[in-house]
Amino acid sequence: MVLSSAQVDVDGAISVLRELLTGTDSGSRIIAGVACDVSTQSGRGALVDAADKFFPNGVDVLVNNVGTAIRAKVEGVNEQDYVTMFKTNVDSCFFLSQAFSPRLQKSQRPGGARVINVTSVAGLQSSGTGSVYGMTKGAINQLTKSLSCEWARSGITVNAVAPWMTKTPLLEAVVKADPSQVTKATNWTPMGRLAEPAEVAGVVAFIAMPASSYLTGQVIAVDGGLGAQGFAGPCASYSSQ
């Protein structure tokens, strides 16, 4: 397993790696943990080098699960915020997929290799998280569809998982200035609660399994029914940060 981050937290990466090593059953094996900034060319290079070292015969699954959010109205977005969100959210996904393409094609896994992009319902409809963030997630959703067709004959499937609000550290940081946003989002969601990280991870795990071998080019919303009823929240909502 390779761990990557756009905002590098070496201690955090090591902590997660140790947790995985401790909790892994006897039939699985964690190979390596790499703390790197995949929004940069050098960081992506470190990840690719690690993959080549530990998986010389090809890579079976690539999960692009890197993202950052800076909430602001379009008039309040400065150039650096714009660049940061695109480099972190879009560049990491595009260039890692590009770099891993020949390595995924070498996979000998029955049913072919998998690319799984973790995006957001903000890329499907306005969810009050800001125009730039929504743009980045929409771009990844479209990249998912385009790559699925480009790589279909190579035996590589490409799908996206688009969560709604999920109880992650990123969400905690985003809503810190206005915790009432969590209450509002919970009330808007037909299931009446936010997702647990494991519920999103479970969909990612399914797509990585042989059972999903004929699934490609799909953007699967893990949203507690939000998209099915039509978003009931405001067109845009921003914290004071």
CSV table of C-alpha atoms in Angstrom, one decimal:
chain,number,residue,atom,x,y,z
A,1,MET,CA,0.0,0.0,0.0
A,2,VAL,CA,1.2,3.5,-0.8
A,3,LEU,CA,0.0,6.5,1.3
A,4,SER,CA,0.1,9.9,-0.2
A,5,SER,CA,-0.9,13.4,0.9
A,6,ALA,CA,-1.1,16.9,-0.7
A,7,GLN,CA,-0.3,18.5,2.6
A,8,VAL,CA,2.5,16.3,3.8
A,9,ASP,CA,2.2,14.9,7.4
A,10,VAL,CA,5.0,12.5,7.8
A,11,ASP,CA,4.1,11.6,11.3
A,12,GLY,CA,0.5,11.1,10.3
A,13,ALA,CA,1.4,8.8,7.4
A,14,ILE,CA,3.6,6.7,9.7
A,15,SER,CA,0.8,6.5,12.3
A,16,VAL,CA,-1.7,5.3,9.7
A,17,LEU,CA,0.8,2.8,8.3
A,18,ARG,CA,1.4,1.4,11.8
A,19,GLU,CA,-2.3,1.2,12.4
A,20,LEU,CA,-2.8,-0.7,9.1
A,21,LEU,CA,0.0,-3.1,10.0
A,22,THR,CA,-1.5,-3.8,13.4
A,23,GLY,CA,-5.0,-4.3,12.1
A,24,THR,CA,-4.3,-6.2,8.9
A,25,ASP,CA,-5.5,-9.8,8.9
A,26,SER,CA,-3.0,-12.6,8.1
A,27,GLY,CA,-4.1,-12.8,4.5
A,28,SER,CA,-3.0,-9.2,3.6
A,29,ARG,CA,0.3,-7.5,3.5
A,30,ILE,CA,1.2,-3.8,3.7
A,31,ILE,CA,4.2,-3.1,1.6
A,32,ALA,CA,5.2,0.5,2.1
A,33,GLY,CA,4.1,4.0,3.2
A,34,VAL,CA,5.3,7.1,1.4
A,35,ALA,CA,4.6,10.6,2.7
A,36,CYS,CA,4.7,12.9,-0.4
A,37,ASP,CA,3.0,15.9,-1.9
A,38,VAL,CA,1.2,14.6,-5.0
A,39,SER,CA,0.2,18.1,-6.0
A,40,THR,CA,3.8,18.5,-7.2
A,41,GLN,CA,5.8,16.7,-9.8
A,42,SER,CA,8.5,15.7,-7.4
A,43,GLY,CA,6.0,14.3,-4.9
A,44,ARG,CA,4.3,12.3,-7.7
A,45,GLY,CA,7.7,11.0,-8.8
A,46,ALA,CA,8.4,9.7,-5.3
A,47,LEU,CA,5.1,7.8,-5.4
A,48,VAL,CA,5.9,6.3,-8.8
A,49,ASP,CA,9.4,5.3,-7.7
A,50,ALA,CA,8.0,3.5,-4.7
A,51,ALA,CA,5.5,1.7,-6.8
A,52,ASP,CA,8.2,0.6,-9.3
A,53,LYS,CA,10.4,-0.6,-6.4
A,54,PHE,CA,7.7,-2.7,-4.7
A,55,PHE,CA,5.5,-3.6,-7.6
A,56,PRO,CA,7.8,-4.1,-10.6
A,57,ASN,CA,5.3,-6.4,-12.4
A,58,GLY,CA,2.6,-3.8,-12.5
A,59,VAL,CA,0.0,-2.1,-10.4
A,60,ASP,CA,-3.5,-3.5,-10.0
A,61,VAL,CA,-5.4,-0.6,-8.4
A,62,LEU,CA,-4.8,3.2,-8.2
A,63,VAL,CA,-7.0,5.2,-5.9
A,64,ASN,CA,-6.8,9.0,-6.4
A,65,ASN,CA,-8.0,10.2,-3.0
A,66,VAL,CA,-6.5,13.6,-2.5
A,67,GLY,CA,-8.4,16.8,-2.0
A,68,THR,CA,-8.6,20.2,-0.4
A,69,ALA,CA,-11.3,22.8,-0.1
A,70,ILE,CA,-11.2,26.5,0.3
A,71,ARG,CA,-14.7,27.9,0.7
A,72,ALA,CA,-15.3,31.4,-0.7
A,73,LYS,CA,-17.6,33.2,-3.1
A,74,VAL,CA,-16.1,33.6,-6.5
A,75,GLU,CA,-15.3,37.2,-5.8
A,76,GLY,CA,-13.3,36.2,-2.8
A,77,VAL,CA,-11.1,33.6,-4.4
A,78,ASN,CA,-7.5,34.8,-4.9
A,79,GLU,CA,-5.2,33.3,-7.5
A,80,GLN,CA,-3.2,31.3,-5.0
A,81,ASP,CA,-6.3,29.6,-3.6
A,82,TYR,CA,-7.4,28.8,-7.2
A,83,VAL,CA,-4.0,27.3,-8.1
A,84,THR,CA,-3.8,25.3,-4.8
A,85,MET,CA,-7.2,23.7,-5.3
A,86,PHE,CA,-6.5,22.8,-9.0
A,87,LYS,CA,-3.0,21.5,-8.3
A,88,THR,CA,-4.1,19.4,-5.3
A,89,ASN,CA,-7.4,18.1,-6.6
A,90,VAL,CA,-7.0,17.9,-10.4
A,91,ASP,CA,-3.3,17.9,-11.2
A,92,SER,CA,-2.7,15.0,-8.7
A,93,CYS,CA,-5.4,12.9,-10.3
A,94,PHE,CA,-4.5,13.6,-13.9
A,95,PHE,CA,-0.8,13.2,-13.7
A,96,LEU,CA,-0.8,10.2,-11.4
A,97,SER,CA,-3.2,8.5,-13.7
A,98,GLN,CA,-1.0,9.4,-16.6
A,99,ALA,CA,2.2,8.2,-14.8
A,100,PHE,CA,0.6,4.9,-13.7
A,101,SER,CA,-1.0,4.1,-17.1
A,102,PRO,CA,1.8,1.8,-18.3
A,103,ARG,CA,2.1,0.2,-14.8
A,104,LEU,CA,-1.6,-0.5,-14.8
A,105,GLN,CA,-1.4,-2.0,-18.2
A,106,LYS,CA,1.2,-4.4,-17.0
A,107,SER,CA,-1.2,-5.8,-14.4
A,108,GLN,CA,-1.9,-9.5,-14.6
A,109,ARG,CA,-5.0,-9.3,-12.4
A,110,PRO,CA,-8.0,-11.2,-13.7
A,111,GLY,CA,-10.6,-8.7,-14.8
A,112,GLY,CA,-8.0,-6.0,-15.3
A,113,ALA,CA,-6.6,-3.0,-13.3
A,114,ARG,CA,-8.7,-0.4,-11.6
A,115,VAL,CA,-8.5,3.4,-11.3
A,116,ILE,CA,-10.8,4.9,-8.7
A,117,ASN,CA,-11.1,8.6,-8.3
A,118,VAL,CA,-12.7,10.0,-5.1
A,119,THR,CA,-14.5,13.2,-6.1
A,120,SER,CA,-17.6,14.8,-4.5
A,121,VAL,CA,-21.3,15.5,-5.1
A,122,ALA,CA,-20.1,19.1,-5.5
A,123,GLY,CA,-18.9,18.0,-8.9
A,124,LEU,CA,-22.4,16.9,-9.8
A,125,GLN,CA,-24.4,19.8,-8.6
A,126,SER,CA,-24.0,23.0,-6.5
A,127,SER,CA,-23.7,22.0,-2.9
A,128,GLY,CA,-22.6,25.2,-1.3
A,129,THR,CA,-18.9,24.4,-1.2
A,130,GLY,CA,-17.8,27.1,-3.6
A,131,SER,CA,-17.4,27.4,-7.4
A,132,VAL,CA,-13.7,26.5,-7.6
A,133,TYR,CA,-14.0,23.4,-5.5
A,134,GLY,CA,-17.0,22.3,-7.6
A,135,MET,CA,-15.1,23.0,-10.8
A,136,THR,CA,-12.2,20.7,-9.6
A,137,LYS,CA,-14.5,17.9,-8.7
A,138,GLY,CA,-16.5,18.3,-11.9
A,139,ALA,CA,-13.2,18.1,-13.9
A,140,ILE,CA,-12.3,14.8,-12.2
A,141,ASN,CA,-15.7,13.4,-12.9
A,142,GLN,CA,-15.3,14.2,-16.6
A,143,LEU,CA,-11.8,12.9,-16.6
A,144,THR,CA,-13.2,9.6,-15.2
A,145,LYS,CA,-15.6,9.2,-18.1
A,146,SER,CA,-13.0,10.2,-20.7
A,147,LEU,CA,-10.3,7.8,-19.4
A,148,SER,CA,-12.7,5.0,-19.0
A,149,CYS,CA,-13.2,5.1,-22.8
A,150,GLU,CA,-9.6,5.7,-23.6
A,151,TRP,CA,-8.4,2.7,-21.5
A,152,ALA,CA,-11.3,0.3,-21.9
A,153,ARG,CA,-9.5,-1.8,-24.5
A,154,SER,CA,-6.4,-1.9,-22.3
A,155,GLY,CA,-8.4,-3.7,-19.6
A,156,ILE,CA,-8.3,-0.8,-17.2
A,157,THR,CA,-11.6,0.4,-15.7
A,158,VAL,CA,-12.0,3.9,-14.4
A,159,ASN,CA,-14.7,5.0,-12.0
A,160,ALA,CA,-15.4,7.7,-9.5
A,161,VAL,CA,-16.9,7.7,-6.0
A,162,ALA,CA,-18.6,11.0,-5.2
A,163,PRO,CA,-19.4,11.4,-1.5
A,164,TRP,CA,-21.6,13.9,0.2
A,165,MET,CA,-20.5,15.3,3.6
A,166,THR,CA,-18.5,12.7,5.4
A,167,LYS,CA,-17.1,12.7,8.9
A,168,THR,CA,-13.5,13.3,8.1
A,169,PRO,CA,-10.8,15.7,9.5
A,170,LEU,CA,-11.1,17.8,6.3
A,171,LEU,CA,-14.8,18.4,7.1
A,172,GLU,CA,-14.0,19.2,10.7
A,173,ALA,CA,-11.6,21.9,9.6
A,174,VAL,CA,-14.0,23.3,7.0
A,175,VAL,CA,-17.0,23.7,9.3
A,176,LYS,CA,-15.0,24.8,12.4
A,177,ALA,CA,-16.1,28.4,12.0
A,178,ASP,CA,-19.7,27.4,11.7
A,179,PRO,CA,-20.6,23.9,13.1
A,180,SER,CA,-24.3,24.5,12.3
A,181,GLN,CA,-23.4,23.5,8.7
A,182,VAL,CA,-23.3,19.9,9.9
A,183,THR,CA,-26.7,20.1,11.4
A,184,LYS,CA,-28.1,21.7,8.2
A,185,ALA,CA,-26.5,19.1,6.0
A,186,THR,CA,-27.9,16.3,8.2
A,187,ASN,CA,-31.4,17.7,7.9
A,188,TRP,CA,-31.1,18.0,4.1
A,189,THR,CA,-30.0,14.4,3.7
A,190,PRO,CA,-32.9,11.9,3.3
A,191,MET,CA,-31.1,9.3,5.5
A,192,GLY,CA,-30.9,11.9,8.2
A,193,ARG,CA,-27.2,11.5,8.9
A,194,LEU,CA,-23.7,12.1,7.4
A,195,ALA,CA,-21.6,9.3,6.0
A,196,GLU,CA,-19.0,7.5,8.0
A,197,PRO,CA,-15.6,7.2,6.3
A,198,ALA,CA,-15.9,3.4,6.2
A,199,GLU,CA,-19.2,3.7,4.2
A,200,VAL,CA,-17.4,5.6,1.4
A,201,ALA,CA,-14.3,3.3,1.6
A,202,GLY,CA,-16.7,0.3,1.2
A,203,VAL,CA,-17.8,1.5,-2.2
A,204,VAL,CA,-14.1,2.1,-3.2
A,205,ALA,CA,-13.3,-1.4,-2.0
A,206,PHE,CA,-16.2,-2.9,-4.1
A,207,ILE,CA,-14.9,-1.1,-7.3
A,208,ALA,CA,-11.5,-2.6,-6.6
A,209,MET,CA,-13.0,-6.1,-6.4
A,210,PRO,CA,-13.3,-8.6,-9.3
A,211,ALA,CA,-17.1,-8.3,-9.0
A,212,SER,CA,-17.0,-4.8,-10.6
A,213,SER,CA,-15.1,-5.9,-13.7
A,214,TYR,CA,-17.8,-4.6,-16.1
A,215,LEU,CA,-18.3,-1.3,-14.4
A,216,THR,CA,-16.5,1.6,-15.9
A,217,GLY,CA,-17.0,5.3,-16.6
A,218,GLN,CA,-19.4,5.7,-13.7
A,219,VAL,CA,-19.6,8.4,-11.0
A,220,ILE,CA,-21.2,6.8,-8.0
A,221,ALA,CA,-22.7,9.2,-5.5
A,222,VAL,CA,-22.5,8.1,-1.9
A,223,ASP,CA,-24.9,10.7,-0.6
A,224,GLY,CA,-27.5,9.2,1.6
A,225,GLY,CA,-30.2,9.9,-1.1
A,226,LEU,CA,-29.3,13.6,-1.5
A,227,GLY,CA,-29.1,13.5,-5.3
A,228,ALA,CA,-32.2,11.3,-5.6
A,229,GLN,CA,-34.5,13.9,-4.0
A,230,GLY,CA,-32.8,17.0,-5.4
A,231,PHE,CA,-30.5,19.1,-3.2
A,232,ALA,CA,-32.7,20.9,-0.6
A,233,GLY,CA,-30.0,23.2,0.8
A,234,PRO,CA,-29.0,26.7,-0.3
A,235,CYS,CA,-27.4,27.4,-3.7
A,236,ALA,CA,-24.3,28.6,-1.9
A,237,SER,CA,-23.2,28.8,1.7
A,238,TYR,CA,-19.9,29.9,3.0
A,239,SER,CA,-18.2,30.0,6.4
A,240,SER,CA,-16.4,33.1,7.6
A,241,GLN,CA,-12.9,31.6,7.2
